[in-house]
Short mmCIF file of N, CA and C in Angstrom, two decimals:
data_model
loop_
_atom_site.label_atom_id
_atom_site.label_comp_id
_atom_site.label_asym_id
_atom_site.label_seq_id
_atom_site.Cartn_x
_atom_site.Cartn_y
_atom_site.Cartn_z
N MET A 990 35.48 97.89 -43.84
CA MET A 990 34.91 98.20 -42.52
C MET A 990 33.36 97.72 -42.73
N LYS A 991 32.68 98.11 -43.81
CA LYS A 991 31.25 97.96 -43.97
C LYS A 991 31.13 96.50 -43.88
N GLU A 992 31.89 95.71 -44.68
CA GLU A 992 31.73 94.22 -44.58
C GLU A 992 32.00 93.66 -43.32
N PHE A 993 32.94 94.10 -42.30
CA PHE A 993 33.06 93.62 -40.91
C PHE A 993 31.85 93.97 -40.19
N LEU A 994 31.29 95.19 -40.33
CA LEU A 994 30.05 95.54 -39.52
C LEU A 994 28.86 94.71 -39.98
N GLN A 995 28.92 94.40 -41.28
CA GLN A 995 27.77 93.62 -41.85
C GLN A 995 27.76 92.10 -41.51
N GLY A 996 29.18 91.65 -41.09
CA GLY A 996 29.31 90.28 -40.81
C GLY A 996 29.74 89.39 -41.74
N ARG A 997 30.16 90.03 -42.73
CA ARG A 997 30.62 89.10 -43.97
C ARG A 997 32.07 88.41 -43.59
N ARG A 998 32.94 89.17 -43.14
CA ARG A 998 34.32 88.59 -42.70
C ARG A 998 34.24 87.65 -41.57
N LEU A 999 33.06 87.79 -40.70
CA LEU A 999 33.00 86.96 -39.49
C LEU A 999 32.14 85.70 -39.71
N GLY A 1000 31.17 85.86 -40.60
CA GLY A 1000 30.32 84.83 -40.88
C GLY A 1000 29.01 84.94 -40.10
N PHE A 1001 28.77 86.05 -39.32
CA PHE A 1001 27.63 86.22 -38.51
C PHE A 1001 27.47 87.82 -38.37
N ALA A 1002 26.34 88.17 -38.17
CA ALA A 1002 25.98 89.59 -38.04
C ALA A 1002 26.49 90.06 -36.70
N LEU A 1003 27.26 91.14 -36.61
CA LEU A 1003 27.88 91.76 -35.52
C LEU A 1003 26.94 92.37 -34.57
N ARG A 1004 25.94 93.00 -35.16
CA ARG A 1004 24.94 93.70 -34.23
C ARG A 1004 24.21 93.20 -33.34
N SER A 1005 23.84 91.89 -33.61
CA SER A 1005 23.11 91.17 -32.56
C SER A 1005 23.95 90.86 -31.23
N HIS A 1006 25.07 90.39 -31.47
CA HIS A 1006 26.10 90.15 -30.49
C HIS A 1006 26.50 91.41 -29.65
N LEU A 1007 26.56 92.60 -30.30
CA LEU A 1007 26.63 93.79 -29.63
C LEU A 1007 25.59 94.20 -28.87
N ALA A 1008 24.32 93.85 -29.34
CA ALA A 1008 23.12 94.19 -28.65
C ALA A 1008 23.08 93.36 -27.22
N PHE A 1009 23.38 92.02 -27.25
CA PHE A 1009 23.41 91.32 -26.15
C PHE A 1009 24.46 91.62 -25.24
N ALA A 1010 25.63 92.18 -25.56
CA ALA A 1010 26.68 92.50 -24.83
C ALA A 1010 26.14 93.89 -24.04
N ALA A 1011 25.54 94.80 -24.73
CA ALA A 1011 25.06 95.99 -24.19
C ALA A 1011 23.91 95.76 -23.07
N GLY A 1012 23.06 94.63 -23.52
CA GLY A 1012 22.07 94.18 -22.58
C GLY A 1012 22.65 93.72 -21.22
N GLY A 1013 23.68 92.90 -21.43
CA GLY A 1013 24.50 92.47 -20.13
C GLY A 1013 25.00 93.44 -19.25
N LEU A 1014 25.67 94.56 -19.98
CA LEU A 1014 26.17 95.55 -19.27
C LEU A 1014 25.05 96.46 -18.65
N ALA A 1015 23.96 96.66 -19.34
CA ALA A 1015 22.86 97.35 -18.75
C ALA A 1015 22.14 96.71 -17.68
N LEU A 1016 22.09 95.45 -17.69
CA LEU A 1016 21.55 94.64 -16.58
C LEU A 1016 22.62 94.84 -15.43
N ALA A 1017 24.01 95.04 -15.66
CA ALA A 1017 24.86 95.19 -14.54
C ALA A 1017 24.74 96.63 -13.93
N VAL A 1018 24.35 97.72 -14.92
CA VAL A 1018 24.06 98.91 -14.41
C VAL A 1018 23.07 99.11 -13.42
N THR A 1019 21.91 98.20 -13.67
CA THR A 1019 20.74 98.21 -12.95
C THR A 1019 21.08 97.58 -11.48
N VAL A 1020 21.74 96.30 -11.60
CA VAL A 1020 22.25 95.81 -10.44
C VAL A 1020 23.03 96.75 -9.61
N ALA A 1021 23.93 97.36 -10.10
CA ALA A 1021 24.76 98.27 -9.30
C ALA A 1021 24.00 99.27 -8.50
N ASP A 1022 22.86 99.80 -9.38
CA ASP A 1022 22.12 100.97 -8.74
C ASP A 1022 21.27 100.40 -7.69
N LEU A 1023 20.70 99.12 -7.87
CA LEU A 1023 20.00 98.67 -6.69
C LEU A 1023 20.89 98.17 -5.52
N MET A 1024 22.25 97.93 -5.79
CA MET A 1024 22.98 97.59 -4.67
C MET A 1024 23.37 98.86 -3.92
N ALA A 1025 23.71 100.02 -4.74
CA ALA A 1025 23.72 101.13 -3.95
C ALA A 1025 22.53 101.73 -3.31
N TRP A 1026 21.23 101.51 -3.88
CA TRP A 1026 20.15 101.99 -3.05
C TRP A 1026 19.72 101.20 -1.89
N LEU A 1027 20.30 100.06 -1.88
CA LEU A 1027 19.89 99.06 -0.68
C LEU A 1027 21.11 99.10 0.27
N ALA A 1028 22.12 99.88 0.23
CA ALA A 1028 23.27 100.02 1.06
C ALA A 1028 22.70 100.84 2.24
N LEU A 1029 22.33 100.19 3.31
CA LEU A 1029 21.66 100.91 4.56
C LEU A 1029 22.86 101.50 5.26
N GLY A 1030 22.51 102.69 5.67
CA GLY A 1030 23.49 103.45 6.40
C GLY A 1030 24.61 104.04 5.77
N SER A 1031 24.61 104.07 4.53
CA SER A 1031 25.82 104.84 3.67
C SER A 1031 25.55 106.13 3.55
N ARG A 1032 26.23 107.07 3.83
CA ARG A 1032 26.01 108.42 3.91
C ARG A 1032 26.89 109.15 2.69
N GLU A 1033 28.03 108.55 2.40
CA GLU A 1033 29.15 109.28 1.63
C GLU A 1033 29.06 108.53 0.26
N THR A 1034 30.04 108.85 -0.59
CA THR A 1034 30.19 108.17 -1.89
C THR A 1034 30.14 106.68 -1.75
N ASN A 1035 29.40 106.19 -2.64
CA ASN A 1035 29.22 104.62 -2.66
C ASN A 1035 30.03 104.19 -3.80
N GLY A 1036 30.94 103.14 -3.85
CA GLY A 1036 31.57 102.62 -4.94
C GLY A 1036 30.53 102.14 -6.07
N TYR A 1037 29.53 101.72 -5.68
CA TYR A 1037 28.46 101.41 -6.73
C TYR A 1037 28.18 102.44 -7.72
N VAL A 1038 28.13 103.65 -7.16
CA VAL A 1038 27.63 104.79 -7.94
C VAL A 1038 28.57 105.03 -9.04
N ILE A 1039 29.79 105.03 -8.67
CA ILE A 1039 30.91 105.23 -9.79
C ILE A 1039 30.93 103.99 -10.75
N VAL A 1040 30.81 102.81 -10.36
CA VAL A 1040 30.72 101.75 -11.11
C VAL A 1040 29.68 101.88 -12.13
N ALA A 1041 28.26 102.18 -11.55
CA ALA A 1041 27.13 102.22 -12.43
C ALA A 1041 27.45 103.36 -13.45
N GLN A 1042 27.93 104.44 -13.02
CA GLN A 1042 28.24 105.57 -14.09
C GLN A 1042 29.24 105.15 -15.33
N TRP A 1043 30.26 104.35 -14.75
CA TRP A 1043 31.00 104.05 -16.00
C TRP A 1043 30.40 102.85 -16.80
N LEU A 1044 29.74 102.07 -16.32
CA LEU A 1044 29.03 101.04 -16.97
C LEU A 1044 27.99 101.73 -17.92
N CYS A 1045 27.35 102.77 -17.33
CA CYS A 1045 26.45 103.31 -18.32
C CYS A 1045 27.16 104.09 -19.55
N VAL A 1046 28.31 104.57 -19.16
CA VAL A 1046 29.03 105.14 -20.44
C VAL A 1046 29.44 103.90 -21.50
N LEU A 1047 29.89 102.74 -20.72
CA LEU A 1047 30.22 101.61 -21.58
C LEU A 1047 29.06 101.18 -22.46
N VAL A 1048 27.83 101.12 -21.81
CA VAL A 1048 26.76 100.66 -22.54
C VAL A 1048 26.43 101.76 -23.75
N MET A 1049 26.60 102.88 -23.50
CA MET A 1049 26.44 103.99 -24.50
C MET A 1049 27.32 103.77 -25.70
N LEU A 1050 28.47 103.38 -25.43
CA LEU A 1050 29.55 103.15 -26.44
C LEU A 1050 29.32 101.89 -27.21
N VAL A 1051 28.89 100.85 -26.52
CA VAL A 1051 28.58 99.64 -27.27
C VAL A 1051 27.41 99.61 -28.09
N ALA A 1052 26.65 100.38 -27.59
CA ALA A 1052 25.06 100.59 -28.30
C ALA A 1052 25.40 101.41 -29.47
N GLY A 1053 26.35 102.37 -29.44
CA GLY A 1053 26.61 103.21 -30.46
C GLY A 1053 27.26 102.54 -31.64
N VAL A 1054 28.16 101.55 -31.37
CA VAL A 1054 28.86 100.69 -32.29
C VAL A 1054 27.74 99.83 -32.80
N ALA A 1055 26.79 99.14 -32.11
CA ALA A 1055 25.60 98.49 -32.79
C ALA A 1055 24.77 99.32 -33.55
N ALA A 1056 24.63 100.47 -33.34
CA ALA A 1056 23.78 101.40 -34.08
C ALA A 1056 24.40 101.71 -35.47
N ILE A 1057 25.89 101.76 -35.37
CA ILE A 1057 26.64 101.99 -36.76
C ILE A 1057 26.54 100.59 -37.50
N ALA A 1058 26.67 99.41 -36.85
CA ALA A 1058 26.59 98.25 -37.62
C ALA A 1058 25.03 97.93 -37.94
N ALA A 1059 23.98 98.39 -37.42
CA ALA A 1059 22.56 98.21 -37.74
C ALA A 1059 22.53 99.17 -39.06
N VAL A 1060 23.16 100.38 -39.14
CA VAL A 1060 23.14 101.00 -40.38
C VAL A 1060 23.82 100.52 -41.46
N ALA A 1061 25.01 99.68 -41.23
CA ALA A 1061 25.65 99.12 -42.19
C ALA A 1061 24.93 97.96 -42.86
N GLU A 1062 24.01 97.19 -41.85
CA GLU A 1062 23.23 96.15 -42.19
C GLU A 1062 22.18 96.42 -43.30
N ARG A 1063 21.61 97.71 -42.90
CA ARG A 1063 20.53 98.22 -43.60
C ARG A 1063 20.49 98.27 -45.16
N ALA A 1064 21.79 98.25 -45.50
CA ALA A 1064 21.98 98.59 -46.96
C ALA A 1064 21.77 97.19 -47.71
N ASP A 1065 21.85 95.89 -47.08
CA ASP A 1065 21.54 94.78 -47.83
C ASP A 1065 20.31 94.09 -47.36
N VAL A 1066 19.47 94.90 -46.75
CA VAL A 1066 18.24 94.17 -46.16
C VAL A 1066 17.09 94.18 -47.51
N VAL A 1067 16.45 93.07 -47.50
CA VAL A 1067 15.39 93.01 -48.74
C VAL A 1067 14.34 94.07 -48.18
N ASP A 1068 13.51 94.38 -49.50
CA ASP A 1068 12.59 95.49 -49.27
C ASP A 1068 11.48 95.11 -48.22
N GLU A 1069 11.33 93.72 -48.03
CA GLU A 1069 10.17 93.53 -47.16
C GLU A 1069 10.60 93.81 -45.85
N GLU A 1070 11.92 93.81 -45.41
CA GLU A 1070 12.23 93.82 -44.03
C GLU A 1070 12.98 95.21 -43.78
N ARG A 1071 12.83 96.16 -44.52
CA ARG A 1071 13.34 97.56 -44.48
C ARG A 1071 12.69 98.20 -43.14
N GLY A 1072 11.39 98.08 -42.99
CA GLY A 1072 10.92 98.66 -41.70
C GLY A 1072 11.56 98.09 -40.43
N LEU A 1073 11.62 96.78 -40.38
CA LEU A 1073 12.24 96.23 -39.25
C LEU A 1073 13.62 96.64 -38.96
N ALA A 1074 14.46 96.81 -40.16
CA ALA A 1074 15.70 97.57 -39.93
C ALA A 1074 15.62 98.98 -39.53
N ARG A 1075 14.68 99.69 -39.97
CA ARG A 1075 14.57 101.07 -39.60
C ARG A 1075 14.18 101.16 -38.03
N VAL A 1076 13.32 100.17 -37.52
CA VAL A 1076 13.08 100.24 -36.06
C VAL A 1076 14.38 99.74 -35.26
N ASP A 1077 15.11 98.84 -35.94
CA ASP A 1077 16.34 98.37 -35.19
C ASP A 1077 17.25 99.50 -35.01
N ILE A 1078 17.51 100.28 -35.96
CA ILE A 1078 18.33 101.59 -36.03
C ILE A 1078 17.60 102.60 -34.96
N LEU A 1079 16.41 102.89 -35.00
CA LEU A 1079 15.89 103.74 -34.15
C LEU A 1079 16.03 103.45 -32.69
N ALA A 1080 15.93 102.08 -32.32
CA ALA A 1080 16.03 101.61 -31.05
C ALA A 1080 17.46 101.67 -30.45
N ALA A 1081 18.50 101.49 -31.51
CA ALA A 1081 19.81 101.66 -31.09
C ALA A 1081 20.07 103.17 -30.69
N VAL A 1082 19.53 104.06 -31.58
CA VAL A 1082 19.71 105.50 -31.17
C VAL A 1082 18.95 105.94 -29.86
N ALA A 1083 18.04 105.32 -29.71
CA ALA A 1083 17.27 105.52 -28.44
C ALA A 1083 18.00 105.06 -27.23
N ILE A 1084 18.68 103.94 -27.34
CA ILE A 1084 19.30 103.31 -26.28
C ILE A 1084 20.63 104.20 -25.99
N VAL A 1085 21.17 104.85 -27.07
CA VAL A 1085 22.30 105.52 -26.94
C VAL A 1085 21.87 106.84 -26.03
N ALA A 1086 20.91 107.51 -26.57
CA ALA A 1086 20.10 108.66 -25.99
C ALA A 1086 19.82 108.48 -24.51
N LEU A 1087 19.30 107.34 -24.27
CA LEU A 1087 18.88 107.26 -22.88
C LEU A 1087 20.06 106.96 -21.92
N TYR A 1088 21.05 106.08 -22.42
CA TYR A 1088 22.24 106.00 -21.69
C TYR A 1088 23.06 107.11 -21.49
N GLY A 1089 23.11 107.97 -22.53
CA GLY A 1089 24.07 109.14 -22.53
C GLY A 1089 23.28 110.23 -21.51
N ILE A 1090 22.12 110.37 -21.53
CA ILE A 1090 21.51 111.20 -20.69
C ILE A 1090 21.62 110.77 -19.17
N SER A 1091 21.40 109.56 -18.99
CA SER A 1091 21.68 108.79 -17.61
C SER A 1091 23.00 109.06 -17.11
N ALA A 1092 24.11 108.90 -18.17
CA ALA A 1092 25.43 108.97 -17.66
C ALA A 1092 25.77 110.44 -17.34
N PHE A 1093 25.31 111.28 -17.99
CA PHE A 1093 25.52 112.68 -17.82
C PHE A 1093 24.78 113.12 -16.44
N LEU A 1094 23.63 112.73 -16.14
CA LEU A 1094 23.08 112.96 -14.89
C LEU A 1094 23.88 112.37 -13.93
N ARG A 1095 24.32 111.14 -14.17
CA ARG A 1095 25.10 110.42 -12.98
C ARG A 1095 26.41 111.10 -12.71
N SER A 1096 26.91 111.69 -13.65
CA SER A 1096 28.29 112.35 -13.59
C SER A 1096 28.10 113.66 -12.73
N LEU A 1097 27.01 114.20 -12.50
CA LEU A 1097 26.64 115.40 -11.72
C LEU A 1097 26.52 115.14 -10.27
N GLU A 1098 26.32 113.74 -9.96
CA GLU A 1098 26.07 113.21 -8.59
C GLU A 1098 26.95 112.13 -8.22
N LEU A 1099 28.26 112.20 -8.44
CA LEU A 1099 29.11 111.06 -8.25
C LEU A 1099 29.46 111.10 -6.61
N GLY A 1100 29.21 112.18 -5.82
CA GLY A 1100 29.49 112.02 -4.50
C GLY A 1100 28.31 111.65 -3.53
N HIS A 1101 27.22 111.31 -4.18
CA HIS A 1101 26.06 110.83 -3.43
C HIS A 1101 26.17 109.31 -3.04
N ALA A 1102 25.28 108.98 -2.36
CA ALA A 1102 25.23 107.51 -1.80
C ALA A 1102 24.76 106.72 -2.80
N ALA A 1103 23.84 107.07 -3.47
CA ALA A 1103 23.06 106.37 -4.67
C ALA A 1103 22.64 107.27 -5.55
N ALA A 1104 22.53 106.68 -6.85
CA ALA A 1104 22.02 107.41 -7.92
C ALA A 1104 20.41 107.94 -7.59
N SER A 1105 20.08 109.22 -8.16
CA SER A 1105 18.84 109.88 -8.07
C SER A 1105 17.81 108.91 -8.88
N PRO A 1106 16.57 109.23 -8.55
CA PRO A 1106 15.51 108.39 -9.57
C PRO A 1106 15.54 108.68 -10.88
N ALA A 1107 16.00 109.82 -11.53
CA ALA A 1107 16.02 110.12 -12.77
C ALA A 1107 16.84 109.42 -13.62
N PRO A 1108 18.26 109.25 -13.20
CA PRO A 1108 19.20 108.33 -13.98
C PRO A 1108 18.77 106.82 -13.81
N PHE A 1109 18.34 106.64 -12.68
CA PHE A 1109 18.02 105.12 -12.38
C PHE A 1109 16.84 104.75 -13.46
N LEU A 1110 15.80 105.51 -13.45
CA LEU A 1110 14.64 105.13 -14.25
C LEU A 1110 15.09 105.22 -15.80
N LEU A 1111 16.03 106.19 -16.20
CA LEU A 1111 16.43 106.21 -17.60
C LEU A 1111 17.12 104.92 -18.10
N ALA A 1112 17.95 104.47 -17.10
CA ALA A 1112 18.63 103.14 -17.26
C ALA A 1112 17.85 101.88 -17.25
N VAL A 1113 16.77 102.13 -16.48
CA VAL A 1113 15.69 100.79 -16.59
C VAL A 1113 14.85 100.93 -17.92
N ALA A 1114 14.64 102.12 -18.40
CA ALA A 1114 13.84 102.40 -19.76
C ALA A 1114 14.90 101.89 -20.85
N GLY A 1115 16.22 102.19 -20.62
CA GLY A 1115 17.05 101.72 -21.76
C GLY A 1115 17.16 100.34 -21.67
N LEU A 1116 17.23 99.65 -20.58
CA LEU A 1116 17.33 98.24 -20.35
C LEU A 1116 15.99 97.56 -20.87
N ILE A 1117 14.91 98.08 -20.92
CA ILE A 1117 13.68 97.50 -21.40
C ILE A 1117 13.77 97.67 -22.97
N VAL A 1118 14.35 98.72 -23.58
CA VAL A 1118 14.47 98.96 -25.05
C VAL A 1118 15.35 98.03 -25.46
N ILE A 1119 16.52 97.87 -24.85
CA ILE A 1119 17.57 97.00 -25.31
C ILE A 1119 17.15 95.59 -25.45
N PHE A 1120 16.39 94.92 -24.47
CA PHE A 1120 15.85 93.66 -24.51
C PHE A 1120 14.82 93.56 -25.40
N ALA A 1121 13.91 94.40 -25.66
CA ALA A 1121 12.97 94.51 -26.71
C ALA A 1121 13.62 94.44 -28.00
N ASP A 1122 14.68 95.14 -28.30
CA ASP A 1122 15.25 95.26 -29.60
C ASP A 1122 16.11 93.97 -29.85
N ALA A 1123 16.70 93.52 -28.92
CA ALA A 1123 17.73 92.31 -29.01
C ALA A 1123 16.89 91.14 -29.40
#
């Protein structure tokens, strides 16, 4: 499993591809939130709210696998790049935390017309961290 996460079996590192997949999903969360916020006249549950909540959970899971892959890659990093590998691990953990909290807050308000500002801003902060890390 360690060799798979490090990319030896695939021929490329799995973490970077997972980071870009998480980035695409995070962008989809933000777009779904914006679509829910701009739905004029909607007073009840909007489908975009539910889509954004499940996408948020999916981003958290993909980022969690990317964090595990980053930890597996750290074992073979040369000494000069250990600091960068540590930053990569911390960024992945921060992404999991930001999207985990955002998903939790979203699950409390699934009946609303749009997400409240707190989960939306947490998702935007996570999106910034994802693209800075990727």
